[in-house]
């Protein structure tokens, strides 16, 4: 699955980080970054929680193809305005 689908799931509120971790890049502390960590169990449960999504089709989308999750997010934002 593309990273963009993961980001749409975050915007929809389907997944959220559970903590942050520190990742070291290179030998200096200047290369360290804090990155969000996610529960794999919560991610694994998404197909059961959202059966309205065609998960096999979502996993086969290629570069440049619009995500069906984008439509859901756009509709949600329009409804809350």
mmCIF file with all atom_site columns, C-alpha atoms in Angstrom:
data_model
loop_
_atom_site.group_PDB
_atom_site.id
_atom_site.type_symbol
_atom_site.label_atom_id
_atom_site.label_alt_id
_atom_site.label_comp_id
_atom_site.label_asym_id
_atom_site.label_entity_id
_atom_site.label_seq_id
_atom_site.pdbx_PDB_ins_code
_atom_site.Cartn_x
_atom_site.Cartn_y
_atom_site.Cartn_z
_atom_site.occupancy
_atom_site.B_iso_or_equiv
_atom_site.pdbx_formal_charge
_atom_site.auth_seq_id
_atom_site.auth_comp_id
_atom_site.auth_asym_id
_atom_site.auth_atom_id
_atom_site.pdbx_PDB_model_num
ATOM 1  C CA . UNK A 1 1  ? 0.000   0.000  0.000   1.00 0.00 ? 1  UNK A CA 1
ATOM 2  C CA . UNK A 1 2  ? 1.241   3.474  -0.812  1.00 0.00 ? 2  UNK A CA 1
ATOM 3  C CA . UNK A 1 3  ? 2.156   5.935  1.912   1.00 0.00 ? 3  UNK A CA 1
ATOM 4  C CA . UNK A 1 4  ? -0.547  8.293  0.650   1.00 0.00 ? 4  UNK A CA 1
ATOM 5  C CA . UNK A 1 5  ? -3.250  5.768  1.640   1.00 0.00 ? 5  UNK A CA 1
ATOM 6  C CA . UNK A 1 6  ? -1.754  5.613  5.127   1.00 0.00 ? 6  UNK A CA 1
ATOM 7  C CA . UNK A 1 7  ? -1.913  9.415  5.338   1.00 0.00 ? 7  UNK A CA 1
ATOM 8  C CA . UNK A 1 8  ? -5.562  9.437  4.191   1.00 0.00 ? 8  UNK A CA 1
ATOM 9  C CA . UNK A 1 9  ? -6.363  6.909  6.944   1.00 0.00 ? 9  UNK A CA 1
ATOM 10 C CA . UNK A 1 10 ? -4.732  9.249  9.462   1.00 0.00 ? 10 UNK A CA 1
ATOM 11 C CA . UNK A 1 11 ? -6.784  12.219 8.191   1.00 0.00 ? 11 UNK A CA 1
ATOM 12 C CA . UNK A 1 12 ? -9.961  10.144 8.423   1.00 0.00 ? 12 UNK A CA 1
ATOM 13 C CA . UNK A 1 13 ? -9.127  9.387  12.059  1.00 0.00 ? 13 UNK A CA 1
ATOM 14 C CA . UNK A 1 14 ? -8.939  5.638  11.427  1.00 0.00 ? 14 UNK A CA 1
ATOM 15 C CA . UNK A 1 15 ? -5.419  5.361  12.851  1.00 0.00 ? 15 UNK A CA 1
ATOM 16 C CA . UNK A 1 16 ? -3.336  7.525  15.117  1.00 0.00 ? 16 UNK A CA 1
ATOM 17 C CA . UNK A 1 17 ? 0.094   7.331  16.616  1.00 0.00 ? 17 UNK A CA 1
ATOM 18 C CA . UNK A 1 18 ? 0.451   5.667  19.995  1.00 0.00 ? 18 UNK A CA 1
ATOM 19 C CA . UNK A 1 19 ? 3.841   7.190  20.835  1.00 0.00 ? 19 UNK A CA 1
ATOM 20 C CA . UNK A 1 20 ? 7.008   8.653  19.368  1.00 0.00 ? 20 UNK A CA 1
ATOM 21 C CA . UNK A 1 21 ? 10.401  7.061  18.879  1.00 0.00 ? 21 UNK A CA 1
ATOM 22 C CA . UNK A 1 22 ? 13.817  8.553  18.307  1.00 0.00 ? 22 UNK A CA 1
ATOM 23 C CA . UNK A 1 23 ? 15.608  7.438  15.161  1.00 0.00 ? 23 UNK A CA 1
ATOM 24 C CA . UNK A 1 24 ? 19.312  8.126  14.743  1.00 0.00 ? 24 UNK A CA 1
ATOM 25 C CA . UNK A 1 25 ? 20.590  8.981  11.260  1.00 0.00 ? 25 UNK A CA 1
ATOM 26 C CA . UNK A 1 26 ? 24.343  8.802  10.929  1.00 0.00 ? 26 UNK A CA 1
ATOM 27 C CA . UNK A 1 27 ? 26.828  9.102  13.780  1.00 0.00 ? 27 UNK A CA 1
ATOM 28 C CA . UNK A 1 28 ? 25.858  12.519 15.177  1.00 0.00 ? 28 UNK A CA 1
ATOM 29 C CA . UNK A 1 29 ? 22.925  13.534 17.355  1.00 0.00 ? 29 UNK A CA 1
ATOM 30 C CA . UNK A 1 30 ? 22.105  16.228 14.822  1.00 0.00 ? 30 UNK A CA 1
ATOM 31 C CA . UNK A 1 31 ? 20.821  13.446 12.576  1.00 0.00 ? 31 UNK A CA 1
ATOM 32 C CA . UNK A 1 32 ? 18.242  12.226 15.111  1.00 0.00 ? 32 UNK A CA 1
ATOM 33 C CA . UNK A 1 33 ? 14.537  12.618 14.479  1.00 0.00 ? 33 UNK A CA 1
ATOM 34 C CA . UNK A 1 34 ? 11.363  11.897 16.437  1.00 0.00 ? 34 UNK A CA 1
ATOM 35 C CA . UNK A 1 35 ? 8.983   9.738  14.422  1.00 0.00 ? 35 UNK A CA 1
ATOM 36 C CA . UNK A 1 36 ? 5.404   8.672  15.202  1.00 0.00 ? 36 UNK A CA 1
ATOM 37 C CA . UNK A 1 37 ? 4.865   5.017  16.091  1.00 0.00 ? 37 UNK A CA 1
ATOM 38 C CA . UNK A 1 38 ? 1.664   3.125  15.301  1.00 0.00 ? 38 UNK A CA 1
ATOM 39 C CA . UNK A 1 39 ? 0.085   -0.032 16.679  1.00 0.00 ? 39 UNK A CA 1
ATOM 40 C CA . UNK A 1 40 ? 0.183   -2.782 14.056  1.00 0.00 ? 40 UNK A CA 1
ATOM 41 C CA . UNK A 1 41 ? -2.904  -4.329 15.663  1.00 0.00 ? 41 UNK A CA 1
ATOM 42 C CA . UNK A 1 42 ? -4.949  -1.203 14.971  1.00 0.00 ? 42 UNK A CA 1
ATOM 43 C CA . UNK A 1 43 ? -3.732  -1.098 11.372  1.00 0.00 ? 43 UNK A CA 1
ATOM 44 C CA . UNK A 1 44 ? -4.435  -4.819 10.910  1.00 0.00 ? 44 UNK A CA 1
ATOM 45 C CA . UNK A 1 45 ? -8.027  -4.311 12.160  1.00 0.00 ? 45 UNK A CA 1
ATOM 46 C CA . UNK A 1 46 ? -8.899  -1.678 9.540   1.00 0.00 ? 46 UNK A CA 1
ATOM 47 C CA . UNK A 1 47 ? -10.364 -4.079 6.914   1.00 0.00 ? 47 UNK A CA 1
ATOM 48 C CA . UNK A 1 48 ? -12.817 -5.462 9.500   1.00 0.00 ? 48 UNK A CA 1
ATOM 49 C CA . UNK A 1 49 ? -13.694 -1.996 10.803  1.00 0.00 ? 49 UNK A CA 1
ATOM 50 C CA . UNK A 1 50 ? -14.222 -0.556 7.311   1.00 0.00 ? 50 UNK A CA 1
ATOM 51 C CA . UNK A 1 51 ? -15.641 -3.282 5.049   1.00 0.00 ? 51 UNK A CA 1
ATOM 52 C CA . UNK A 1 52 ? -16.991 -0.597 2.700   1.00 0.00 ? 52 UNK A CA 1
ATOM 53 C CA . UNK A 1 53 ? -13.458 -0.183 1.318   1.00 0.00 ? 53 UNK A CA 1
ATOM 54 C CA . UNK A 1 54 ? -12.243 -2.493 -1.453  1.00 0.00 ? 54 UNK A CA 1
ATOM 55 C CA . UNK A 1 55 ? -8.952  -3.285 0.300   1.00 0.00 ? 55 UNK A CA 1
ATOM 56 C CA . UNK A 1 56 ? -7.487  -5.534 -2.449  1.00 0.00 ? 56 UNK A CA 1
ATOM 57 C CA . UNK A 1 57 ? -8.088  -2.778 -5.024  1.00 0.00 ? 57 UNK A CA 1
ATOM 58 C CA . UNK A 1 58 ? -6.629  -0.163 -2.682  1.00 0.00 ? 58 UNK A CA 1
ATOM 59 C CA . UNK A 1 59 ? -3.454  -2.223 -2.340  1.00 0.00 ? 59 UNK A CA 1
ATOM 60 C CA . UNK A 1 60 ? -2.959  -2.367 -6.132  1.00 0.00 ? 60 UNK A CA 1
ATOM 61 C CA . UNK A 1 61 ? -3.241  1.360  -6.902  1.00 0.00 ? 61 UNK A CA 1
ATOM 62 C CA . UNK A 1 62 ? -0.317  2.690  -8.848  1.00 0.00 ? 62 UNK A CA 1
ATOM 63 C CA . UNK A 1 63 ? 1.517   5.969  -8.917  1.00 0.00 ? 63 UNK A CA 1
ATOM 64 C CA . UNK A 1 64 ? -0.708  8.828  -10.020 1.00 0.00 ? 64 UNK A CA 1
ATOM 65 C CA . UNK A 1 65 ? -3.994  7.023  -9.354  1.00 0.00 ? 65 UNK A CA 1
ATOM 66 C CA . UNK A 1 66 ? -6.415  8.811  -7.021  1.00 0.00 ? 66 UNK A CA 1
ATOM 67 C CA . UNK A 1 67 ? -7.124  7.054  -3.760  1.00 0.00 ? 67 UNK A CA 1
ATOM 68 C CA . UNK A 1 68 ? -10.764 6.238  -2.950  1.00 0.00 ? 68 UNK A CA 1
ATOM 69 C CA . UNK A 1 69 ? -9.895  7.306  0.607   1.00 0.00 ? 69 UNK A CA 1
ATOM 70 C CA . UNK A 1 70 ? -9.349  10.855 -0.675  1.00 0.00 ? 70 UNK A CA 1
ATOM 71 C CA . UNK A 1 71 ? -12.995 10.976 -1.727  1.00 0.00 ? 71 UNK A CA 1
ATOM 72 C CA . UNK A 1 72 ? -14.092 9.873  1.745   1.00 0.00 ? 72 UNK A CA 1
ATOM 73 C CA . UNK A 1 73 ? -11.917 12.482 3.415   1.00 0.00 ? 73 UNK A CA 1
ATOM 74 C CA . UNK A 1 74 ? -13.079 15.260 1.102   1.00 0.00 ? 74 UNK A CA 1
ATOM 75 C CA . UNK A 1 75 ? -16.717 14.340 1.701   1.00 0.00 ? 75 UNK A CA 1
ATOM 76 C CA . UNK A 1 76 ? -16.163 14.307 5.440   1.00 0.00 ? 76 UNK A CA 1
ATOM 77 C CA . UNK A 1 77 ? -14.507 17.734 5.426   1.00 0.00 ? 77 UNK A CA 1
ATOM 78 C CA . UNK A 1 78 ? -17.324 19.152 3.288   1.00 0.00 ? 78 UNK A CA 1
ATOM 79 C CA . UNK A 1 79 ? -19.947 17.718 5.645   1.00 0.00 ? 79 UNK A CA 1
ATOM 80 C CA . UNK A 1 80 ? -18.292 19.229 8.729   1.00 0.00 ? 80 UNK A CA 1
ATOM 81 C CA . UNK A 1 81 ? -18.047 22.735 7.195   1.00 0.00 ? 81 UNK A CA 1
#
